[in-house]
Short mmCIF file of C-alpha atoms in Angstrom, two decimals:
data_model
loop_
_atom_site.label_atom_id
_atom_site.label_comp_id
_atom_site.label_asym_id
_atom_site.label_seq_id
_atom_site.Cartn_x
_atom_site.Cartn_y
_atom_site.Cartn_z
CA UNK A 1 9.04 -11.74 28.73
CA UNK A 2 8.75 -11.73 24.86
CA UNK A 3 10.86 -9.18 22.88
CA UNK A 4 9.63 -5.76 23.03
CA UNK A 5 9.58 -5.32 19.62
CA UNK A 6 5.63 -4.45 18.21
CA UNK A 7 3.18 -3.52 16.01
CA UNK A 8 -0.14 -2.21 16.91
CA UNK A 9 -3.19 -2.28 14.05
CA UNK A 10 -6.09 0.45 14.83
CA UNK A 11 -8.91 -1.03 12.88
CA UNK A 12 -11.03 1.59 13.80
CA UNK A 13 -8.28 4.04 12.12
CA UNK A 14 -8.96 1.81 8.95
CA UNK A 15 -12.59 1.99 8.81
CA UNK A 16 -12.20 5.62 9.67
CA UNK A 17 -10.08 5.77 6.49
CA UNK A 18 -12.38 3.97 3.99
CA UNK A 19 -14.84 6.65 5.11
CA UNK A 20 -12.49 9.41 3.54
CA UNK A 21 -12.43 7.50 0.37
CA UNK A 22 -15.93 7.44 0.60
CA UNK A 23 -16.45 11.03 1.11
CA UNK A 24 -14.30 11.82 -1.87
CA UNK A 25 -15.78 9.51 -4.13
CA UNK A 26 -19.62 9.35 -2.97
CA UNK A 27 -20.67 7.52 -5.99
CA UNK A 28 -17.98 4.72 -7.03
CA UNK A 29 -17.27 1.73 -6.06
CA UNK A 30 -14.36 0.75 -3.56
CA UNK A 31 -11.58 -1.51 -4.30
CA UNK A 32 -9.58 -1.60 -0.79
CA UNK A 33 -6.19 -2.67 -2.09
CA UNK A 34 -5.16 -5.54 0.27
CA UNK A 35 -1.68 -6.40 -1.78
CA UNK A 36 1.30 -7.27 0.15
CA UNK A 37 -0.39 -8.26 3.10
CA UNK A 38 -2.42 -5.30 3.53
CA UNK A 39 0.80 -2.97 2.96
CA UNK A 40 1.82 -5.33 6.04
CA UNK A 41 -0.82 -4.39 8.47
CA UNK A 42 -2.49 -8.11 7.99
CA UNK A 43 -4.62 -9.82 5.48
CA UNK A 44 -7.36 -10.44 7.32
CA UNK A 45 -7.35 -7.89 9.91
CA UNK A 46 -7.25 -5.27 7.51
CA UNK A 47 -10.02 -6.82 5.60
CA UNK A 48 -12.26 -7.13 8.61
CA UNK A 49 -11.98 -3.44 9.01
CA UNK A 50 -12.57 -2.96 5.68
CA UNK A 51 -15.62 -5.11 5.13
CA UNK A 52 -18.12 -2.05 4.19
CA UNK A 53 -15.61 -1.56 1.03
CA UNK A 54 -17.48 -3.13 -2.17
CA UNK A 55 -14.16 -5.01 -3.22
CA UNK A 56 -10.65 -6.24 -2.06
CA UNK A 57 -7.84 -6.20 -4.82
CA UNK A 58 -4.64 -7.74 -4.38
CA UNK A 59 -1.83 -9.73 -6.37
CA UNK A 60 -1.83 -12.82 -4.44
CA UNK A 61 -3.58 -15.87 -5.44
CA UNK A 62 -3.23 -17.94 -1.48
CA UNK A 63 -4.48 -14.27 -0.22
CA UNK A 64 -7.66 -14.25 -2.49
CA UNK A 65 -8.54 -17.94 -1.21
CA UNK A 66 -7.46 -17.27 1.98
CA UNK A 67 -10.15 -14.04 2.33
CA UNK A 68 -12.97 -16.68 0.23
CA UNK A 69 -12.34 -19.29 3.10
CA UNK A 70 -13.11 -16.61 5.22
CA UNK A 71 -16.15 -16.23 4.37
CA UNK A 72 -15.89 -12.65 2.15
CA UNK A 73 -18.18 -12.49 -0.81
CA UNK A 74 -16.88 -9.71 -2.12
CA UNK A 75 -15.71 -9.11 -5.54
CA UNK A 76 -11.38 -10.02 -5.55
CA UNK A 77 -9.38 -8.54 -7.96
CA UNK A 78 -5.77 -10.17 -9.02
CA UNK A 79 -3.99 -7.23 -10.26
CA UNK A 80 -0.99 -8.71 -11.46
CA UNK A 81 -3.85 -11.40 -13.09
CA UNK A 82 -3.25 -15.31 -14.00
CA UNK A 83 0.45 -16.51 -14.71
CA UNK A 84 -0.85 -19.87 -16.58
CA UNK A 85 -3.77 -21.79 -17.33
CA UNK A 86 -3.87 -24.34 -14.54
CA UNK A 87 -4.88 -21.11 -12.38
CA UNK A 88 -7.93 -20.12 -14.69
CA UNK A 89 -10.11 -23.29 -12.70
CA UNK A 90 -9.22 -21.94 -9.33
CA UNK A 91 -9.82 -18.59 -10.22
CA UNK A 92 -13.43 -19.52 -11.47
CA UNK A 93 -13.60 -21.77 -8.39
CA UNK A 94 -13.39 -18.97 -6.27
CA UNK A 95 -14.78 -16.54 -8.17
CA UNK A 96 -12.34 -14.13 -8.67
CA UNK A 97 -11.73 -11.36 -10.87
CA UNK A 98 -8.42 -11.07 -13.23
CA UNK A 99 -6.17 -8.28 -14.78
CA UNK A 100 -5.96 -8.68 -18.10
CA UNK A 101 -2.71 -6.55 -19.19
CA UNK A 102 -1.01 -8.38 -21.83
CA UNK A 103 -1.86 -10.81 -25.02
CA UNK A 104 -0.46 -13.86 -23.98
CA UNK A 105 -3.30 -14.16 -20.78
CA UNK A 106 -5.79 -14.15 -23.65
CA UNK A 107 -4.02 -16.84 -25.74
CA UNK A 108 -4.14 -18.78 -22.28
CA UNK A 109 -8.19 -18.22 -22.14
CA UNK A 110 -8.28 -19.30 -25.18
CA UNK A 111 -5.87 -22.67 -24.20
CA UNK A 112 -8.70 -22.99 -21.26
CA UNK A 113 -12.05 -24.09 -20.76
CA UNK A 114 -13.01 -21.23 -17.63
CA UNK A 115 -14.68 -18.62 -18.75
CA UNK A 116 -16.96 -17.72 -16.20
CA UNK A 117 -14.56 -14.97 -14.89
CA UNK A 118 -14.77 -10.96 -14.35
CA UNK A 119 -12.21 -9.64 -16.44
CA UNK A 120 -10.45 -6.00 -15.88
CA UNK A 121 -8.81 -5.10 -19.26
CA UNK A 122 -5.91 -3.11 -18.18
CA UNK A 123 -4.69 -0.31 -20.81
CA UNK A 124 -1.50 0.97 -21.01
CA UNK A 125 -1.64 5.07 -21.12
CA UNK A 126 1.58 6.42 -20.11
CA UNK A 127 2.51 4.55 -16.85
CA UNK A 128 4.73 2.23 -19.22
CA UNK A 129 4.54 -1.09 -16.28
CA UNK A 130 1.53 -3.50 -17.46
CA UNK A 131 -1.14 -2.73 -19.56
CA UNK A 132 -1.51 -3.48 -23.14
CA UNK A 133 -0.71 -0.94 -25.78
CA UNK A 134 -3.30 1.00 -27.19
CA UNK A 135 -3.22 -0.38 -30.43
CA UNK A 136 -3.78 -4.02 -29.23
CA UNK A 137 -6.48 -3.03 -26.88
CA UNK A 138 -9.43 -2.95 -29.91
CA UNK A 139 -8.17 -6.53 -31.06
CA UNK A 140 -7.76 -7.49 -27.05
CA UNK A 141 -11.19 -6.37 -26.03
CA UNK A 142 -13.28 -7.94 -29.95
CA UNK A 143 -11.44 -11.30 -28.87
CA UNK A 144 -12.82 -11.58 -25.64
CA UNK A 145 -15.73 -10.39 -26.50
CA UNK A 146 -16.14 -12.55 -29.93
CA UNK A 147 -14.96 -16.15 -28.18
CA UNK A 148 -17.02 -14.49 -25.10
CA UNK A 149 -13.92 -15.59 -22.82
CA UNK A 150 -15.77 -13.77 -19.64
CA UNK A 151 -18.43 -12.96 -17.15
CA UNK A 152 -18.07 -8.88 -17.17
CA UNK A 153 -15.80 -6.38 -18.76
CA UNK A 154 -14.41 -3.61 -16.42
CA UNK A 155 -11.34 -1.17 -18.25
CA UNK A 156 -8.94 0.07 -16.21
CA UNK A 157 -5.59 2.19 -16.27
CA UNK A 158 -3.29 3.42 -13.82
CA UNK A 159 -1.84 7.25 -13.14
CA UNK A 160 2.05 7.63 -13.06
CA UNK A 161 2.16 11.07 -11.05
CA UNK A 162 -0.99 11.54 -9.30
CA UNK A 163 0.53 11.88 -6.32
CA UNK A 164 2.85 14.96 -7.60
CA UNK A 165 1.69 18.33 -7.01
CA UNK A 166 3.17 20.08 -10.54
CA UNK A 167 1.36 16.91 -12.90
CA UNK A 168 -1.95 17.65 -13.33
CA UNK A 169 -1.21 18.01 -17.03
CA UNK A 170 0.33 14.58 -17.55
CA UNK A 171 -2.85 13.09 -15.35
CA UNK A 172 -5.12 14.60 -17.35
CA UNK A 173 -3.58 13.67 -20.66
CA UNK A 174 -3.33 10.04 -19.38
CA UNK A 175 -7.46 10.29 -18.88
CA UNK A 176 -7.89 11.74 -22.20
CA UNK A 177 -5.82 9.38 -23.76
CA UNK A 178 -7.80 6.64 -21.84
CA UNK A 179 -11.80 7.94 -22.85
CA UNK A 180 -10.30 8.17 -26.91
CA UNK A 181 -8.60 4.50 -26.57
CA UNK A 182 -12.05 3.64 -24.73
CA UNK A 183 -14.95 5.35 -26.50
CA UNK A 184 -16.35 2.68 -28.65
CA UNK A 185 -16.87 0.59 -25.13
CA UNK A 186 -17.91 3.72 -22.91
CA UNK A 187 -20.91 1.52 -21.78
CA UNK A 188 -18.43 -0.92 -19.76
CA UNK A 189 -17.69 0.24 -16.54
CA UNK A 190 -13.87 1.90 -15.77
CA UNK A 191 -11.44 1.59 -12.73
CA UNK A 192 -8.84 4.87 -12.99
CA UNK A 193 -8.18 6.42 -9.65
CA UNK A 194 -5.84 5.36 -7.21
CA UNK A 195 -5.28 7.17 -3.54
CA UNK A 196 -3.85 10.49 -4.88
CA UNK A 197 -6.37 10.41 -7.78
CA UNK A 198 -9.36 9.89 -5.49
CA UNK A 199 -8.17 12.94 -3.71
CA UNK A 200 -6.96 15.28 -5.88
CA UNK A 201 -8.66 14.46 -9.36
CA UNK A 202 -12.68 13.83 -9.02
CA UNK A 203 -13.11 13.39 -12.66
CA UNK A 204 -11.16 10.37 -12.43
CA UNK A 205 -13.50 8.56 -9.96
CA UNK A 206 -15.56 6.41 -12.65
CA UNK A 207 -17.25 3.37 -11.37
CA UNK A 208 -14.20 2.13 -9.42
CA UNK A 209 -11.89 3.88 -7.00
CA UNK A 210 -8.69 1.89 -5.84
CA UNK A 211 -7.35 3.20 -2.85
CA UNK A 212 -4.09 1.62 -1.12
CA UNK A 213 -1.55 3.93 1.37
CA UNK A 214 -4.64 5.86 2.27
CA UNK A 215 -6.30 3.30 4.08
CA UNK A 216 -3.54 2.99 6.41
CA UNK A 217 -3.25 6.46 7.24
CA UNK A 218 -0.50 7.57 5.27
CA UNK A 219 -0.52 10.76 2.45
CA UNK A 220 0.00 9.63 -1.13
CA UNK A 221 1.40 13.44 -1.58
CA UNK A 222 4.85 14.69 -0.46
CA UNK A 223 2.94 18.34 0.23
CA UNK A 224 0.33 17.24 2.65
CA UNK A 225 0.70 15.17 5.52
CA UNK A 226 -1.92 12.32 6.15
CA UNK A 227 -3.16 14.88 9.00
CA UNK A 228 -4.03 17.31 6.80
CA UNK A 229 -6.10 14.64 5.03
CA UNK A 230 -8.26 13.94 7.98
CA UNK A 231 -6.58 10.46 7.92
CA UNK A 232 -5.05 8.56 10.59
CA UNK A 233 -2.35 6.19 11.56
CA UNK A 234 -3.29 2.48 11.18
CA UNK A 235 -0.01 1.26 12.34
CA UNK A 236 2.14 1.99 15.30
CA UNK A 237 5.70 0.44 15.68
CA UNK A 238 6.91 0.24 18.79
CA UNK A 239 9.48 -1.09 21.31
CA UNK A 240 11.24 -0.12 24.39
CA UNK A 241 15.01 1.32 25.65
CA UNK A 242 16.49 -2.46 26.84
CA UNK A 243 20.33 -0.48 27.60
CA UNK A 244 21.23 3.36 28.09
CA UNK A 245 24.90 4.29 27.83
CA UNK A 246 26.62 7.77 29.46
CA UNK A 247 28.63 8.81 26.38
CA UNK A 248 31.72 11.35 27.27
CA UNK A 249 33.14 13.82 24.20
CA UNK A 250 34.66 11.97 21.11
CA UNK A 251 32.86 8.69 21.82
CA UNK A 252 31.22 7.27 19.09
CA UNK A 253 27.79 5.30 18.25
CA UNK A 254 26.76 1.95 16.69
CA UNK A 255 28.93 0.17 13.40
CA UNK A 256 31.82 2.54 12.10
CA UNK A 257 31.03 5.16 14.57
CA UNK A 258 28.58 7.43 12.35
CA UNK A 259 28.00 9.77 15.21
CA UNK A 260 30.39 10.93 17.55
CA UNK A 261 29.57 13.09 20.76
CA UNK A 262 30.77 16.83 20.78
CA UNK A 263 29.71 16.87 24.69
CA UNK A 264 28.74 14.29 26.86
CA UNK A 265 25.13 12.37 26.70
CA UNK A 266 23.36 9.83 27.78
CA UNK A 267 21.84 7.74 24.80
CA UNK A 268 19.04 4.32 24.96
CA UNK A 269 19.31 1.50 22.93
CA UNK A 270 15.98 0.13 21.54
CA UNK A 271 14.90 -3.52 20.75
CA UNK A 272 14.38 -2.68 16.99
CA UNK A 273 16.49 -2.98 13.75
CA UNK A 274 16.46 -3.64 10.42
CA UNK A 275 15.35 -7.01 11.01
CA UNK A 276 12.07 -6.07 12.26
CA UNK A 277 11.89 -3.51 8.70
CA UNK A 278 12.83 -0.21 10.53
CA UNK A 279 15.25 0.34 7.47
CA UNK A 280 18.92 0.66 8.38
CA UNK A 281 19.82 3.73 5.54
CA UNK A 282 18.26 5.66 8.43
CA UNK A 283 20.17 8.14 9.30
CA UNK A 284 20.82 10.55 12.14
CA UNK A 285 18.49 12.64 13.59
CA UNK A 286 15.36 10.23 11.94
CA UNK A 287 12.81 11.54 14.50
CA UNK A 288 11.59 8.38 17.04
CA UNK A 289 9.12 9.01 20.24
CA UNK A 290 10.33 8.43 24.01
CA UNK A 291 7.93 8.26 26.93
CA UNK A 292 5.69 10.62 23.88
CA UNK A 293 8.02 13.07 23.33
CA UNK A 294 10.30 13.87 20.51
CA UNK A 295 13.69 12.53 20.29
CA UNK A 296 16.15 11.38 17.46
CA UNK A 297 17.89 8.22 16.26
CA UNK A 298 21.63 7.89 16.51
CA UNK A 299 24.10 6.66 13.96
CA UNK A 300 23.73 3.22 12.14
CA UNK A 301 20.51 0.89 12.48
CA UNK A 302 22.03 -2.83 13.26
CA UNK A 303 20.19 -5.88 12.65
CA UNK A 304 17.97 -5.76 15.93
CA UNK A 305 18.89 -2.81 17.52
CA UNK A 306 19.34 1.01 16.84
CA UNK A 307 20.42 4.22 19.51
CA UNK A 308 18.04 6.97 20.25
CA UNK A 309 19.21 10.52 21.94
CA UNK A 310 18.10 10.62 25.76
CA UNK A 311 18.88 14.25 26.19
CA UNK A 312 16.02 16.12 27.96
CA UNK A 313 13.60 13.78 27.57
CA UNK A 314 11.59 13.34 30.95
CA UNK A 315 11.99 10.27 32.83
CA UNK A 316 13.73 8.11 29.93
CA UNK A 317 15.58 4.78 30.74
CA UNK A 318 15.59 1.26 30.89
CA UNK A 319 12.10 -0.03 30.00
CA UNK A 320 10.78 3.77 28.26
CA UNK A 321 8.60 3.15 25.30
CA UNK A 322 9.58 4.14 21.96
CA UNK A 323 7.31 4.61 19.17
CA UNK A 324 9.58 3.99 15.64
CA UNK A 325 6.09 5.80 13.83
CA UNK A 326 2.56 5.61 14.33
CA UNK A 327 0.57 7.50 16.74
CA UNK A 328 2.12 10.73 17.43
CA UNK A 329 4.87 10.14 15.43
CA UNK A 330 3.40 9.98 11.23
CA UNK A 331 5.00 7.14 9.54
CA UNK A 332 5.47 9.64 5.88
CA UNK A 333 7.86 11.72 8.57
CA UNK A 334 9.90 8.48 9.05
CA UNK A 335 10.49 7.65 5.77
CA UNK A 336 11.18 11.10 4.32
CA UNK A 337 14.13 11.66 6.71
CA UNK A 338 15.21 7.90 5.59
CA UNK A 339 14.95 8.60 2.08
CA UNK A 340 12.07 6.32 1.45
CA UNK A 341 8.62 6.26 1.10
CA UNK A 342 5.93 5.45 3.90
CA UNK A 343 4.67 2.12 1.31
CA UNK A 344 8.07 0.59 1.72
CA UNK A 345 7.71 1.11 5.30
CA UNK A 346 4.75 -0.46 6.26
CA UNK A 347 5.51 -3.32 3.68
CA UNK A 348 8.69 -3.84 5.13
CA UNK A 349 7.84 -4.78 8.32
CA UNK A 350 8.81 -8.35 9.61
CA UNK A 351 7.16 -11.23 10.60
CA UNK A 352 8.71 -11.81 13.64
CA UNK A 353 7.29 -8.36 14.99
CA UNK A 354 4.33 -9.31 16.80
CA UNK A 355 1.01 -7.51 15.71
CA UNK A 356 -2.01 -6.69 17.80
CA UNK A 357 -5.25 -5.42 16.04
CA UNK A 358 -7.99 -4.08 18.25
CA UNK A 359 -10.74 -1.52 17.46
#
């Protein structure tokens, strides 16, 4: 029998969830964001679930030619763009849209002969990561367009603290900041709103939305669980109990004995561990699932294995299924009690966890 140890993909959770984006932002474009291997949920799975969305965007250069060979025609945007230009052939070759957030990527158009590509001029309004400075975007964008090193012009930006309940000021300011950088060139189309954007901030929409967590059924906000969002779990992590141990008082649990019994219990050890991405700064009391009901991990995650309290759940033992998150069990609950957030989660997870996708 293999290891327990899995990860089931609800595609019809993912199409379900492109549906929300659509209903918040009717009349933009969709740019599923398929970085990372589809926030580890699977390239092409995810895309196939996805295929109604009007574009995929990603950082990966094998992923882009990997969803091409597969037969997607749908616009691909690098968001991290080119790195040198020996990639600006393949990128026309596949024809696939760039990120342009620095100088230096023009100088390389320049260096090159491809110009047949969709450019995305990224500006720099307050997230301070990539994007070029607002006093180089006016020479950026009359280069391009003087030397005509492109197919089409999109502008684009990125929101620091969309997803924070108490920032609508500094997203706002970041927009206006945008449309005065911007209003010479209103007539090319704009990309601004990420998941917590296309949620919370309508006026942001523009032409193109790029949603990520959302898709997979997490909340981009700490104050509203994906629930409350009508969206649902695209991922479940699960395993099952492979030992149980009857604990008396004083005993103590897993590497340097971070919980210790006050009365005796009866605790399971799951096939699951850091390893496999369930993260090991997870402390006690991280909430799991056994046999569907509500239980608790126990002291320190090891590599492949971590405890879970038995104690009045129903039926529990050797062989009981545990669900790490996912259905029943919201993978934003996970990683707030592990001091994370639900993106390094689902990113984390390993390759030697076995995925199923079924709709």
């Amino acid at each position: 029998m293999p290891r327990p140890t899995q990860a089931f993909i609800d595609l019809a959770a993912l199409t379900h969830n492109l549906s929300i984006v659509r209903k918040h932002a009717p009349q933009s474009r969709i740019m599923a964001i398929l970085k990372a291997n589809a926030y580890g949920h699977g390239l092409l799975h995810s895309a196939s679930a996805l295929k109604d969305a009007d574009g995929f965007g990603l950082l990966e250069l094998d992923a882009a030619i990997c969803l091409r060979d597969a037969g997607y025609q749908h616009p691909i945007l690098l968001l991290e763009g080119f790195f040198s230009t020996e990639e600006l052939a393949i990128l026309e070759q596949y024809r696939l849209s760039a990120v342009i957030h620095h100088a230096e990527q023009i100088a390389m158009l320049s260096a090159s002969k491809h110009y047949n590509i969709d450019l995305f001029i990224k500006i720099n309004t307050g997230m301070n990561r990539l994007g070029l400075a607002p006093q180089q975007f006016s020479q950026a964008i009359g280069t391009l367009i003087e030397k005509q090193y492109y197919k089409n012009i999109t502008l684009m930006t990125h929101f620091a603290s969309a997803d924070e309940p108490d920032e609508e000021k500094n997203v706002l300011r970041q927009l206006q900041y945008f449309a005065a950088i911007t209003k010479e060139y209103r007539h090319y189309p704009r990309s601004l709103a990420n998941s917590a954007a296309i949620i919370h901030y309508p006026v942001t929409h523009a032409d193109w939305v790029r949603p990520g967590i959302m898709l997979y059924g997490a909340s981009p906000f700490t104050d509203k669980t994906a629930a409350e969002l009508d969206l649902q779990p695209v991922m479940t992590l699960s395993s099952r109990i492979i030992a149980t141990q009857d604990l008396g008082i004083g005993d103590r649990v897993g590497y340097h004995g971070l919980f210790q019994t006050v009365e005796p219990m009866r605790i399971g050890i799951v096939a699951c561990g850091y390893a496999d991405g369930y993260p090991r700064h997870a402390p006690t009391n991280t909430p799991v699932l056994i046999n569907n009901q509500r239980s608790r991990l126990l002291g320190r995650v090891s590599m492949d294995m971590l405890a879970v309290d038995l104690t009045g759940i129903e039926n529990a033992g050797l062989n009981s299924p545990v669900t790490l998150w996912g259905k029943g069990l919201c993978v934003d609950e996970v990683a707030q009690s592990a001091g994370t957030t639900s993106y390094e989660l689902l990113c984390a997870l390993s390759a030697r966890v076995e995925k199923t996708a079924s709709l």
